[in-house]
Amino acid sequence: FHTALADASTHFLYTRGNNPTVNLCEEKLAALEHAEKAKLVRSGVAASSLAILSQLKAGDHAVVVKDCSSWVQYFFITYLSRFGIEHTFVEGTDVRQFAEAIQENTKLIYLESPTTFTFKLQNLKQVADLAKSKKITTVIDNTWATPFFQNPIDLGIDLVVHSASKYLGGNSDLIGGVIAGSTTLITQIFENEFLHLGPVPDPFQ
């Protein structure tokens, strides 16, 4: 018990944290995205929000693709602004737009390629290289492309999120989300955001 209590990320201490059925799904999702680890959450909005929150604190700045999900736009404009987190929206079709928007306090670049409804593309490799040179974390919503057509981690992106309610779910019969990335980043999200905010997926879904 004490061992499990000391490391809830790798033990079945309480199903709000880990569940064997959920973990099996996470392993398959990680494999699809060529990621070391994945975390299944209750919705796509939860996936995006947790990934963003994990990289930002008061006083930080993010560069965000303009035509991303409306819920992500709301999160930056209305919610995060309450806590002193700034953002700049960019078209994203040219890597120079990202370079020009980066500030000294930029900690995150949020991507969605193709973008919602407008289907604009970003050059993920170029953006990833730019971000790494500035020690900025990259997050992409890969819902539209799916892992079948695009694996952003192979191009250098740090975190990938999905609304599993769309193509991953297959038939519009579930609500869910996923975050995929390195073991280090996903474990940090599990311990610092997921456990405390509690967007727990149903093990029987």
mmCIF file with all atom_site columns, C-alpha atoms in Angstrom:
data_model
loop_
_atom_site.group_PDB
_atom_site.id
_atom_site.type_symbol
_atom_site.label_atom_id
_atom_site.label_alt_id
_atom_site.label_comp_id
_atom_site.label_asym_id
_atom_site.label_entity_id
_atom_site.label_seq_id
_atom_site.pdbx_PDB_ins_code
_atom_site.Cartn_x
_atom_site.Cartn_y
_atom_site.Cartn_z
_atom_site.occupancy
_atom_site.B_iso_or_equiv
_atom_site.pdbx_formal_charge
_atom_site.auth_seq_id
_atom_site.auth_comp_id
_atom_site.auth_asym_id
_atom_site.auth_atom_id
_atom_site.pdbx_PDB_model_num
ATOM 1   C CA . PHE A 1 1   ? 0.000   0.000  0.000   1.00 0.00 ? 1   PHE A CA 1
ATOM 2   C CA . HIS A 1 2   ? 2.737   2.458  0.928   1.00 0.00 ? 2   HIS A CA 1
ATOM 3   C CA . THR A 1 3   ? 4.571   1.747  -2.350  1.00 0.00 ? 3   THR A CA 1
ATOM 4   C CA . ALA A 1 4   ? 1.405   2.402  -4.358  1.00 0.00 ? 4   ALA A CA 1
ATOM 5   C CA . LEU A 1 5   ? 0.670   5.537  -2.359  1.00 0.00 ? 5   LEU A CA 1
ATOM 6   C CA . ALA A 1 6   ? 4.157   6.864  -3.106  1.00 0.00 ? 6   ALA A CA 1
ATOM 7   C CA . ASP A 1 7   ? 3.770   6.330  -6.874  1.00 0.00 ? 7   ASP A CA 1
ATOM 8   C CA . ALA A 1 8   ? 0.153   6.461  -8.042  1.00 0.00 ? 8   ALA A CA 1
ATOM 9   C CA . SER A 1 9   ? 1.286   6.819  -11.665 1.00 0.00 ? 9   SER A CA 1
ATOM 10  C CA . THR A 1 10  ? 2.408   3.179  -11.920 1.00 0.00 ? 10  THR A CA 1
ATOM 11  C CA . HIS A 1 11  ? 0.130   1.411  -9.398  1.00 0.00 ? 11  HIS A CA 1
ATOM 12  C CA . PHE A 1 12  ? -3.578  0.607  -9.185  1.00 0.00 ? 12  PHE A CA 1
ATOM 13  C CA . LEU A 1 13  ? -4.126  2.541  -5.984  1.00 0.00 ? 13  LEU A CA 1
ATOM 14  C CA . TYR A 1 14  ? -7.454  4.184  -6.819  1.00 0.00 ? 14  TYR A CA 1
ATOM 15  C CA . THR A 1 15  ? -9.313  4.008  -10.115 1.00 0.00 ? 15  THR A CA 1
ATOM 16  C CA . ARG A 1 16  ? -9.462  7.802  -10.428 1.00 0.00 ? 16  ARG A CA 1
ATOM 17  C CA . GLY A 1 17  ? -5.747  7.546  -11.170 1.00 0.00 ? 17  GLY A CA 1
ATOM 18  C CA . ASN A 1 18  ? -4.994  4.221  -12.845 1.00 0.00 ? 18  ASN A CA 1
ATOM 19  C CA . ASN A 1 19  ? -7.273  1.455  -14.060 1.00 0.00 ? 19  ASN A CA 1
ATOM 20  C CA . PRO A 1 20  ? -6.065  -1.643 -15.965 1.00 0.00 ? 20  PRO A CA 1
ATOM 21  C CA . THR A 1 21  ? -8.741  -1.320 -18.665 1.00 0.00 ? 21  THR A CA 1
ATOM 22  C CA . VAL A 1 22  ? -7.933  2.351  -19.210 1.00 0.00 ? 22  VAL A CA 1
ATOM 23  C CA . ASN A 1 23  ? -4.189  1.629  -19.168 1.00 0.00 ? 23  ASN A CA 1
ATOM 24  C CA . LEU A 1 24  ? -4.566  -0.951 -21.958 1.00 0.00 ? 24  LEU A CA 1
ATOM 25  C CA . CYS A 1 25  ? -6.361  1.622  -24.108 1.00 0.00 ? 25  CYS A CA 1
ATOM 26  C CA . GLU A 1 26  ? -3.623  4.155  -23.335 1.00 0.00 ? 26  GLU A CA 1
ATOM 27  C CA . GLU A 1 27  ? -0.929  1.733  -24.485 1.00 0.00 ? 27  GLU A CA 1
ATOM 28  C CA . LYS A 1 28  ? -2.685  1.278  -27.815 1.00 0.00 ? 28  LYS A CA 1
ATOM 29  C CA . LEU A 1 29  ? -3.185  5.029  -28.261 1.00 0.00 ? 29  LEU A CA 1
ATOM 30  C CA . ALA A 1 30  ? 0.485   5.686  -27.479 1.00 0.00 ? 30  ALA A CA 1
ATOM 31  C CA . ALA A 1 31  ? 1.495   3.116  -30.088 1.00 0.00 ? 31  ALA A CA 1
ATOM 32  C CA . LEU A 1 32  ? -0.749  4.776  -32.692 1.00 0.00 ? 32  LEU A CA 1
ATOM 33  C CA . GLU A 1 33  ? 0.937   8.134  -32.067 1.00 0.00 ? 33  GLU A CA 1
ATOM 34  C CA . HIS A 1 34  ? 4.489   6.703  -31.837 1.00 0.00 ? 34  HIS A CA 1
ATOM 35  C CA . ALA A 1 35  ? 4.619   8.079  -28.289 1.00 0.00 ? 35  ALA A CA 1
ATOM 36  C CA . GLU A 1 36  ? 6.225   6.651  -25.169 1.00 0.00 ? 36  GLU A CA 1
ATOM 37  C CA . LYS A 1 37  ? 3.082   7.131  -23.114 1.00 0.00 ? 37  LYS A CA 1
ATOM 38  C CA . ALA A 1 38  ? -0.520  8.365  -23.350 1.00 0.00 ? 38  ALA A CA 1
ATOM 39  C CA . LYS A 1 39  ? -3.158  9.529  -20.889 1.00 0.00 ? 39  LYS A CA 1
ATOM 40  C CA . LEU A 1 40  ? -6.824  8.954  -21.593 1.00 0.00 ? 40  LEU A CA 1
ATOM 41  C CA . VAL A 1 41  ? -9.157  11.681 -20.263 1.00 0.00 ? 41  VAL A CA 1
ATOM 42  C CA . ARG A 1 42  ? -12.860 12.424 -20.268 1.00 0.00 ? 42  ARG A CA 1
ATOM 43  C CA . SER A 1 43  ? -13.033 14.679 -23.352 1.00 0.00 ? 43  SER A CA 1
ATOM 44  C CA . GLY A 1 44  ? -11.027 16.378 -26.057 1.00 0.00 ? 44  GLY A CA 1
ATOM 45  C CA . VAL A 1 45  ? -11.419 19.693 -24.243 1.00 0.00 ? 45  VAL A CA 1
ATOM 46  C CA . ALA A 1 46  ? -9.918  18.101 -21.130 1.00 0.00 ? 46  ALA A CA 1
ATOM 47  C CA . ALA A 1 47  ? -6.984  16.781 -23.158 1.00 0.00 ? 47  ALA A CA 1
ATOM 48  C CA . SER A 1 48  ? -6.209  20.192 -24.644 1.00 0.00 ? 48  SER A CA 1
ATOM 49  C CA . SER A 1 49  ? -6.686  22.023 -21.355 1.00 0.00 ? 49  SER A CA 1
ATOM 50  C CA . LEU A 1 50  ? -4.467  19.692 -19.322 1.00 0.00 ? 50  LEU A CA 1
ATOM 51  C CA . ALA A 1 51  ? -1.705  19.760 -21.932 1.00 0.00 ? 51  ALA A CA 1
ATOM 52  C CA . ILE A 1 52  ? -1.797  23.567 -22.029 1.00 0.00 ? 52  ILE A CA 1
ATOM 53  C CA . LEU A 1 53  ? -1.969  23.978 -18.244 1.00 0.00 ? 53  LEU A CA 1
ATOM 54  C CA . SER A 1 54  ? 0.990   21.663 -17.789 1.00 0.00 ? 54  SER A CA 1
ATOM 55  C CA . GLN A 1 55  ? 3.262   24.096 -19.632 1.00 0.00 ? 55  GLN A CA 1
ATOM 56  C CA . LEU A 1 56  ? 2.073   27.520 -18.496 1.00 0.00 ? 56  LEU A CA 1
ATOM 57  C CA . LYS A 1 57  ? 2.028   29.616 -15.345 1.00 0.00 ? 57  LYS A CA 1
ATOM 58  C CA . ALA A 1 58  ? 1.221   33.239 -14.520 1.00 0.00 ? 58  ALA A CA 1
ATOM 59  C CA . GLY A 1 59  ? 3.379   35.611 -16.569 1.00 0.00 ? 59  GLY A CA 1
ATOM 60  C CA . ASP A 1 60  ? 3.965   33.150 -19.416 1.00 0.00 ? 60  ASP A CA 1
ATOM 61  C CA . HIS A 1 61  ? 3.055   33.616 -23.078 1.00 0.00 ? 61  HIS A CA 1
ATOM 62  C CA . ALA A 1 62  ? 1.813   31.184 -25.728 1.00 0.00 ? 62  ALA A CA 1
ATOM 63  C CA . VAL A 1 63  ? 1.703   31.328 -29.515 1.00 0.00 ? 63  VAL A CA 1
ATOM 64  C CA . VAL A 1 64  ? -1.516  29.769 -30.777 1.00 0.00 ? 64  VAL A CA 1
ATOM 65  C CA . VAL A 1 65  ? -2.773  28.871 -34.244 1.00 0.00 ? 65  VAL A CA 1
ATOM 66  C CA . LYS A 1 66  ? -5.730  31.179 -34.909 1.00 0.00 ? 66  LYS A CA 1
ATOM 67  C CA . ASP A 1 67  ? -8.147  28.663 -36.415 1.00 0.00 ? 67  ASP A CA 1
ATOM 68  C CA . CYS A 1 68  ? -7.845  26.052 -33.675 1.00 0.00 ? 68  CYS A CA 1
ATOM 69  C CA . SER A 1 69  ? -10.856 24.625 -31.848 1.00 0.00 ? 69  SER A CA 1
ATOM 70  C CA . SER A 1 70  ? -13.210 27.307 -30.517 1.00 0.00 ? 70  SER A CA 1
ATOM 71  C CA . TRP A 1 71  ? -12.948 25.777 -27.040 1.00 0.00 ? 71  TRP A CA 1
ATOM 72  C CA . VAL A 1 72  ? -9.178  26.200 -27.076 1.00 0.00 ? 72  VAL A CA 1
ATOM 73  C CA . GLN A 1 73  ? -9.612  29.798 -28.231 1.00 0.00 ? 73  GLN A CA 1
ATOM 74  C CA . TYR A 1 74  ? -12.022 30.345 -25.323 1.00 0.00 ? 74  TYR A CA 1
ATOM 75  C CA . PHE A 1 75  ? -9.555  28.757 -22.917 1.00 0.00 ? 75  PHE A CA 1
ATOM 76  C CA . PHE A 1 76  ? -6.813  31.203 -23.888 1.00 0.00 ? 76  PHE A CA 1
ATOM 77  C CA . ILE A 1 77  ? -8.972  34.326 -24.304 1.00 0.00 ? 77  ILE A CA 1
ATOM 78  C CA . THR A 1 78  ? -11.337 33.990 -21.369 1.00 0.00 ? 78  THR A CA 1
ATOM 79  C CA . TYR A 1 79  ? -9.931  31.516 -18.877 1.00 0.00 ? 79  TYR A CA 1
ATOM 80  C CA . LEU A 1 80  ? -6.130  31.734 -18.888 1.00 0.00 ? 80  LEU A CA 1
ATOM 81  C CA . SER A 1 81  ? -6.173  35.511 -19.166 1.00 0.00 ? 81  SER A CA 1
ATOM 82  C CA . ARG A 1 82  ? -7.695  35.573 -15.656 1.00 0.00 ? 82  ARG A CA 1
ATOM 83  C CA . PHE A 1 83  ? -4.417  34.154 -14.368 1.00 0.00 ? 83  PHE A CA 1
ATOM 84  C CA . GLY A 1 84  ? -2.028  36.466 -16.181 1.00 0.00 ? 84  GLY A CA 1
ATOM 85  C CA . ILE A 1 85  ? -1.198  34.125 -19.060 1.00 0.00 ? 85  ILE A CA 1
ATOM 86  C CA . GLU A 1 86  ? -0.838  35.908 -22.396 1.00 0.00 ? 86  GLU A CA 1
ATOM 87  C CA . HIS A 1 87  ? -1.213  34.581 -25.931 1.00 0.00 ? 87  HIS A CA 1
ATOM 88  C CA . THR A 1 88  ? -0.728  35.635 -29.553 1.00 0.00 ? 88  THR A CA 1
ATOM 89  C CA . PHE A 1 89  ? -2.814  34.133 -32.352 1.00 0.00 ? 89  PHE A CA 1
ATOM 90  C CA . VAL A 1 90  ? -1.048  33.494 -35.679 1.00 0.00 ? 90  VAL A CA 1
ATOM 91  C CA . GLU A 1 91  ? -2.209  32.222 -39.055 1.00 0.00 ? 91  GLU A CA 1
ATOM 92  C CA . GLY A 1 92  ? 0.465   29.541 -38.854 1.00 0.00 ? 92  GLY A CA 1
ATOM 93  C CA . THR A 1 93  ? 0.877   28.841 -42.557 1.00 0.00 ? 93  THR A CA 1
ATOM 94  C CA . ASP A 1 94  ? 4.471   30.163 -42.514 1.00 0.00 ? 94  ASP A CA 1
ATOM 95  C CA . VAL A 1 95  ? 7.022   29.360 -39.814 1.00 0.00 ? 95  VAL A CA 1
ATOM 96  C CA . ARG A 1 96  ? 8.096   33.014 -39.860 1.00 0.00 ? 96  ARG A CA 1
ATOM 97  C CA . GLN A 1 97  ? 4.738   33.912 -38.313 1.00 0.00 ? 97  GLN A CA 1
ATOM 98  C CA . PHE A 1 98  ? 5.651   31.829 -35.273 1.00 0.00 ? 98  PHE A CA 1
ATOM 99  C CA . ALA A 1 99  ? 9.157   33.255 -35.111 1.00 0.00 ? 99  ALA A CA 1
ATOM 100 C CA . GLU A 1 100 ? 7.829   36.817 -35.153 1.00 0.00 ? 100 GLU A CA 1
ATOM 101 C CA . ALA A 1 101 ? 5.263   36.091 -32.428 1.00 0.00 ? 101 ALA A CA 1
ATOM 102 C CA . ILE A 1 102 ? 7.690   34.505 -29.956 1.00 0.00 ? 102 ILE A CA 1
ATOM 103 C CA . GLN A 1 103 ? 8.482   36.638 -26.912 1.00 0.00 ? 103 GLN A CA 1
ATOM 104 C CA . GLU A 1 104 ? 10.998  36.266 -24.111 1.00 0.00 ? 104 GLU A CA 1
ATOM 105 C CA . ASN A 1 105 ? 8.320   34.675 -21.912 1.00 0.00 ? 105 ASN A CA 1
ATOM 106 C CA . THR A 1 106 ? 6.907   32.319 -24.574 1.00 0.00 ? 106 THR A CA 1
ATOM 107 C CA . LYS A 1 107 ? 6.688   28.801 -23.146 1.00 0.00 ? 107 LYS A CA 1
ATOM 108 C CA . LEU A 1 108 ? 4.220   27.100 -25.474 1.00 0.00 ? 108 LEU A CA 1
ATOM 109 C CA . ILE A 1 109 ? 3.312   26.856 -29.142 1.00 0.00 ? 109 ILE A CA 1
ATOM 110 C CA . TYR A 1 110 ? -0.145  25.373 -29.699 1.00 0.00 ? 110 TYR A CA 1
ATOM 111 C CA . LEU A 1 111 ? -0.808  23.860 -33.125 1.00 0.00 ? 111 LEU A CA 1
ATOM 112 C CA . GLU A 1 112 ? -3.679  22.265 -35.004 1.00 0.00 ? 112 GLU A CA 1
ATOM 113 C CA . SER A 1 113 ? -2.858  20.961 -38.458 1.00 0.00 ? 113 SER A CA 1
ATOM 114 C CA . PRO A 1 114 ? -5.149  20.871 -40.325 1.00 0.00 ? 114 PRO A CA 1
ATOM 115 C CA . THR A 1 115 ? -7.125  23.532 -38.480 1.00 0.00 ? 115 THR A CA 1
ATOM 116 C CA . THR A 1 116 ? -10.789 23.275 -37.537 1.00 0.00 ? 116 THR A CA 1
ATOM 117 C CA . PHE A 1 117 ? -13.122 23.919 -40.508 1.00 0.00 ? 117 PHE A CA 1
ATOM 118 C CA . THR A 1 118 ? -10.535 25.941 -42.475 1.00 0.00 ? 118 THR A CA 1
ATOM 119 C CA . PHE A 1 119 ? -8.049  23.039 -42.786 1.00 0.00 ? 119 PHE A CA 1
ATOM 120 C CA . LYS A 1 120 ? -4.957  25.238 -42.906 1.00 0.00 ? 120 LYS A CA 1
ATOM 121 C CA . LEU A 1 121 ? -1.632  23.459 -42.440 1.00 0.00 ? 121 LEU A CA 1
ATOM 122 C CA . GLN A 1 122 ? 1.502   24.187 -40.456 1.00 0.00 ? 122 GLN A CA 1
ATOM 123 C CA . ASN A 1 123 ? 4.964   22.865 -41.287 1.00 0.00 ? 123 ASN A CA 1
ATOM 124 C CA . LEU A 1 124 ? 5.314   20.823 -38.123 1.00 0.00 ? 124 LEU A CA 1
ATOM 125 C CA . LYS A 1 125 ? 8.995   19.971 -38.557 1.00 0.00 ? 125 LYS A CA 1
ATOM 126 C CA . GLN A 1 126 ? 9.962   23.617 -39.033 1.00 0.00 ? 126 GLN A CA 1
ATOM 127 C CA . VAL A 1 127 ? 7.868   24.765 -36.073 1.00 0.00 ? 127 VAL A CA 1
ATOM 128 C CA . ALA A 1 128 ? 9.236   21.986 -33.870 1.00 0.00 ? 128 ALA A CA 1
ATOM 129 C CA . ASP A 1 129 ? 12.823  22.887 -34.783 1.00 0.00 ? 129 ASP A CA 1
ATOM 130 C CA . LEU A 1 130 ? 12.153  26.567 -34.064 1.00 0.00 ? 130 LEU A CA 1
ATOM 131 C CA . ALA A 1 131 ? 10.546  25.744 -30.708 1.00 0.00 ? 131 ALA A CA 1
ATOM 132 C CA . LYS A 1 132 ? 13.368  23.462 -29.618 1.00 0.00 ? 132 LYS A CA 1
ATOM 133 C CA . SER A 1 133 ? 15.934  26.148 -30.433 1.00 0.00 ? 133 SER A CA 1
ATOM 134 C CA . LYS A 1 134 ? 14.043  28.455 -28.036 1.00 0.00 ? 134 LYS A CA 1
ATOM 135 C CA . LYS A 1 135 ? 13.276  25.749 -25.420 1.00 0.00 ? 135 LYS A CA 1
ATOM 136 C CA . ILE A 1 136 ? 9.549   26.110 -26.053 1.00 0.00 ? 136 ILE A CA 1
ATOM 137 C CA . THR A 1 137 ? 7.155   23.176 -25.703 1.00 0.00 ? 137 THR A CA 1
ATOM 138 C CA . THR A 1 138 ? 4.924   22.293 -28.658 1.00 0.00 ? 138 THR A CA 1
ATOM 139 C CA . VAL A 1 139 ? 1.411   20.847 -28.411 1.00 0.00 ? 139 VAL A CA 1
ATOM 140 C CA . ILE A 1 140 ? -0.729  19.828 -31.384 1.00 0.00 ? 140 ILE A CA 1
ATOM 141 C CA . ASP A 1 141 ? -4.342  18.808 -31.732 1.00 0.00 ? 141 ASP A CA 1
ATOM 142 C CA . ASN A 1 142 ? -4.110  15.909 -34.181 1.00 0.00 ? 142 ASN A CA 1
ATOM 143 C CA . THR A 1 143 ? -7.828  15.109 -34.215 1.00 0.00 ? 143 THR A CA 1
ATOM 144 C CA . TRP A 1 144 ? -8.467  15.992 -37.835 1.00 0.00 ? 144 TRP A CA 1
ATOM 145 C CA . ALA A 1 145 ? -5.460  14.216 -39.343 1.00 0.00 ? 145 ALA A CA 1
ATOM 146 C CA . THR A 1 146 ? -5.620  11.172 -37.014 1.00 0.00 ? 146 THR A CA 1
ATOM 147 C CA . PRO A 1 147 ? -2.558  8.963  -36.378 1.00 0.00 ? 147 PRO A CA 1
ATOM 148 C CA . PHE A 1 148 ? -3.300  7.215  -39.670 1.00 0.00 ? 148 PHE A CA 1
ATOM 149 C CA . PHE A 1 149 ? -2.246  10.254 -41.709 1.00 0.00 ? 149 PHE A CA 1
ATOM 150 C CA . GLN A 1 150 ? 0.095   12.135 -39.345 1.00 0.00 ? 150 GLN A CA 1
ATOM 151 C CA . ASN A 1 151 ? 2.397   11.365 -36.410 1.00 0.00 ? 151 ASN A CA 1
ATOM 152 C CA . PRO A 1 152 ? 3.581   14.748 -35.100 1.00 0.00 ? 152 PRO A CA 1
ATOM 153 C CA . ILE A 1 153 ? 5.961   13.231 -32.542 1.00 0.00 ? 153 ILE A CA 1
ATOM 154 C CA . ASP A 1 154 ? 8.016   11.819 -35.422 1.00 0.00 ? 154 ASP A CA 1
ATOM 155 C CA . LEU A 1 155 ? 8.412   15.432 -36.601 1.00 0.00 ? 155 LEU A CA 1
ATOM 156 C CA . GLY A 1 156 ? 9.600   16.715 -33.228 1.00 0.00 ? 156 GLY A CA 1
ATOM 157 C CA . ILE A 1 157 ? 6.333   17.839 -31.594 1.00 0.00 ? 157 ILE A CA 1
ATOM 158 C CA . ASP A 1 158 ? 6.287   17.295 -27.820 1.00 0.00 ? 158 ASP A CA 1
ATOM 159 C CA . LEU A 1 159 ? 2.644   16.572 -26.984 1.00 0.00 ? 159 LEU A CA 1
ATOM 160 C CA . VAL A 1 160 ? -0.251  15.359 -29.133 1.00 0.00 ? 160 VAL A CA 1
ATOM 161 C CA . VAL A 1 161 ? -3.898  15.669 -28.122 1.00 0.00 ? 161 VAL A CA 1
ATOM 162 C CA . HIS A 1 162 ? -7.066  14.236 -29.618 1.00 0.00 ? 162 HIS A CA 1
ATOM 163 C CA . SER A 1 163 ? -10.781 14.500 -29.222 1.00 0.00 ? 163 SER A CA 1
ATOM 164 C CA . ALA A 1 164 ? -11.455 10.761 -29.164 1.00 0.00 ? 164 ALA A CA 1
ATOM 165 C CA . SER A 1 165 ? -15.127 11.591 -29.728 1.00 0.00 ? 165 SER A CA 1
ATOM 166 C CA . LYS A 1 166 ? -14.255 12.097 -33.403 1.00 0.00 ? 166 LYS A CA 1
ATOM 167 C CA . TYR A 1 167 ? -12.282 9.673  -35.599 1.00 0.00 ? 167 TYR A CA 1
ATOM 168 C CA . LEU A 1 168 ? -10.627 7.691  -32.778 1.00 0.00 ? 168 LEU A CA 1
ATOM 169 C CA . GLY A 1 169 ? -14.038 6.766  -31.379 1.00 0.00 ? 169 GLY A CA 1
ATOM 170 C CA . GLY A 1 170 ? -15.138 5.707  -34.829 1.00 0.00 ? 170 GLY A CA 1
ATOM 171 C CA . ASN A 1 171 ? -18.886 6.069  -34.546 1.00 0.00 ? 171 ASN A CA 1
ATOM 172 C CA . SER A 1 172 ? -19.788 9.164  -32.492 1.00 0.00 ? 172 SER A CA 1
ATOM 173 C CA . ASP A 1 173 ? -20.826 6.902  -29.602 1.00 0.00 ? 173 ASP A CA 1
ATOM 174 C CA . LEU A 1 174 ? -18.373 8.066  -26.935 1.00 0.00 ? 174 LEU A CA 1
ATOM 175 C CA . ILE A 1 175 ? -16.860 11.207 -25.463 1.00 0.00 ? 175 ILE A CA 1
ATOM 176 C CA . GLY A 1 176 ? -13.158 11.111 -24.664 1.00 0.00 ? 176 GLY A CA 1
ATOM 177 C CA . GLY A 1 177 ? -9.761  12.651 -25.163 1.00 0.00 ? 177 GLY A CA 1
ATOM 178 C CA . VAL A 1 178 ? -6.122  11.614 -25.127 1.00 0.00 ? 178 VAL A CA 1
ATOM 179 C CA . ILE A 1 179 ? -2.737  13.227 -24.524 1.00 0.00 ? 179 ILE A CA 1
ATOM 180 C CA . ALA A 1 180 ? 0.355   11.467 -25.908 1.00 0.00 ? 180 ALA A CA 1
ATOM 181 C CA . GLY A 1 181 ? 4.041   12.242 -25.511 1.00 0.00 ? 181 GLY A CA 1
ATOM 182 C CA . SER A 1 182 ? 7.161   11.311 -23.609 1.00 0.00 ? 182 SER A CA 1
ATOM 183 C CA . THR A 1 183 ? 6.954   9.360  -20.359 1.00 0.00 ? 183 THR A CA 1
ATOM 184 C CA . THR A 1 184 ? 8.341   12.389 -18.534 1.00 0.00 ? 184 THR A CA 1
ATOM 185 C CA . LEU A 1 185 ? 5.720   14.845 -19.834 1.00 0.00 ? 185 LEU A CA 1
ATOM 186 C CA . ILE A 1 186 ? 2.751   12.487 -19.465 1.00 0.00 ? 186 ILE A CA 1
ATOM 187 C CA . THR A 1 187 ? 3.773   11.519 -15.924 1.00 0.00 ? 187 THR A CA 1
ATOM 188 C CA . GLN A 1 188 ? 4.039   15.203 -15.009 1.00 0.00 ? 188 GLN A CA 1
ATOM 189 C CA . ILE A 1 189 ? 0.546   15.820 -16.409 1.00 0.00 ? 189 ILE A CA 1
ATOM 190 C CA . PHE A 1 190 ? -0.797  12.798 -14.514 1.00 0.00 ? 190 PHE A CA 1
ATOM 191 C CA . GLU A 1 191 ? 0.649   13.976 -11.204 1.00 0.00 ? 191 GLU A CA 1
ATOM 192 C CA . ASN A 1 192 ? 0.181   17.748 -11.495 1.00 0.00 ? 192 ASN A CA 1
ATOM 193 C CA . GLU A 1 193 ? -2.985  18.229 -13.556 1.00 0.00 ? 193 GLU A CA 1
ATOM 194 C CA . PHE A 1 194 ? -4.922  14.994 -14.068 1.00 0.00 ? 194 PHE A CA 1
ATOM 195 C CA . LEU A 1 195 ? -5.130  13.770 -10.465 1.00 0.00 ? 195 LEU A CA 1
ATOM 196 C CA . HIS A 1 196 ? -6.093  17.175 -9.118  1.00 0.00 ? 196 HIS A CA 1
ATOM 197 C CA . LEU A 1 197 ? -8.640  18.191 -11.774 1.00 0.00 ? 197 LEU A CA 1
ATOM 198 C CA . GLY A 1 198 ? -10.082 14.692 -12.173 1.00 0.00 ? 198 GLY A CA 1
ATOM 199 C CA . PRO A 1 199 ? -11.215 14.329 -15.834 1.00 0.00 ? 199 PRO A CA 1
ATOM 200 C CA . VAL A 1 200 ? -11.410 10.558 -15.327 1.00 0.00 ? 200 VAL A CA 1
ATOM 201 C CA . PRO A 1 201 ? -12.505 8.304  -18.225 1.00 0.00 ? 201 PRO A CA 1
ATOM 202 C CA . ASP A 1 202 ? -15.036 5.573  -17.600 1.00 0.00 ? 202 ASP A CA 1
ATOM 203 C CA . PRO A 1 203 ? -13.235 2.188  -17.459 1.00 0.00 ? 203 PRO A CA 1
ATOM 204 C CA . PHE A 1 204 ? -16.254 0.538  -19.071 1.00 0.00 ? 204 PHE A CA 1
ATOM 205 C CA . GLN A 1 205 ? -16.614 2.913  -22.002 1.00 0.00 ? 205 GLN A CA 1
#
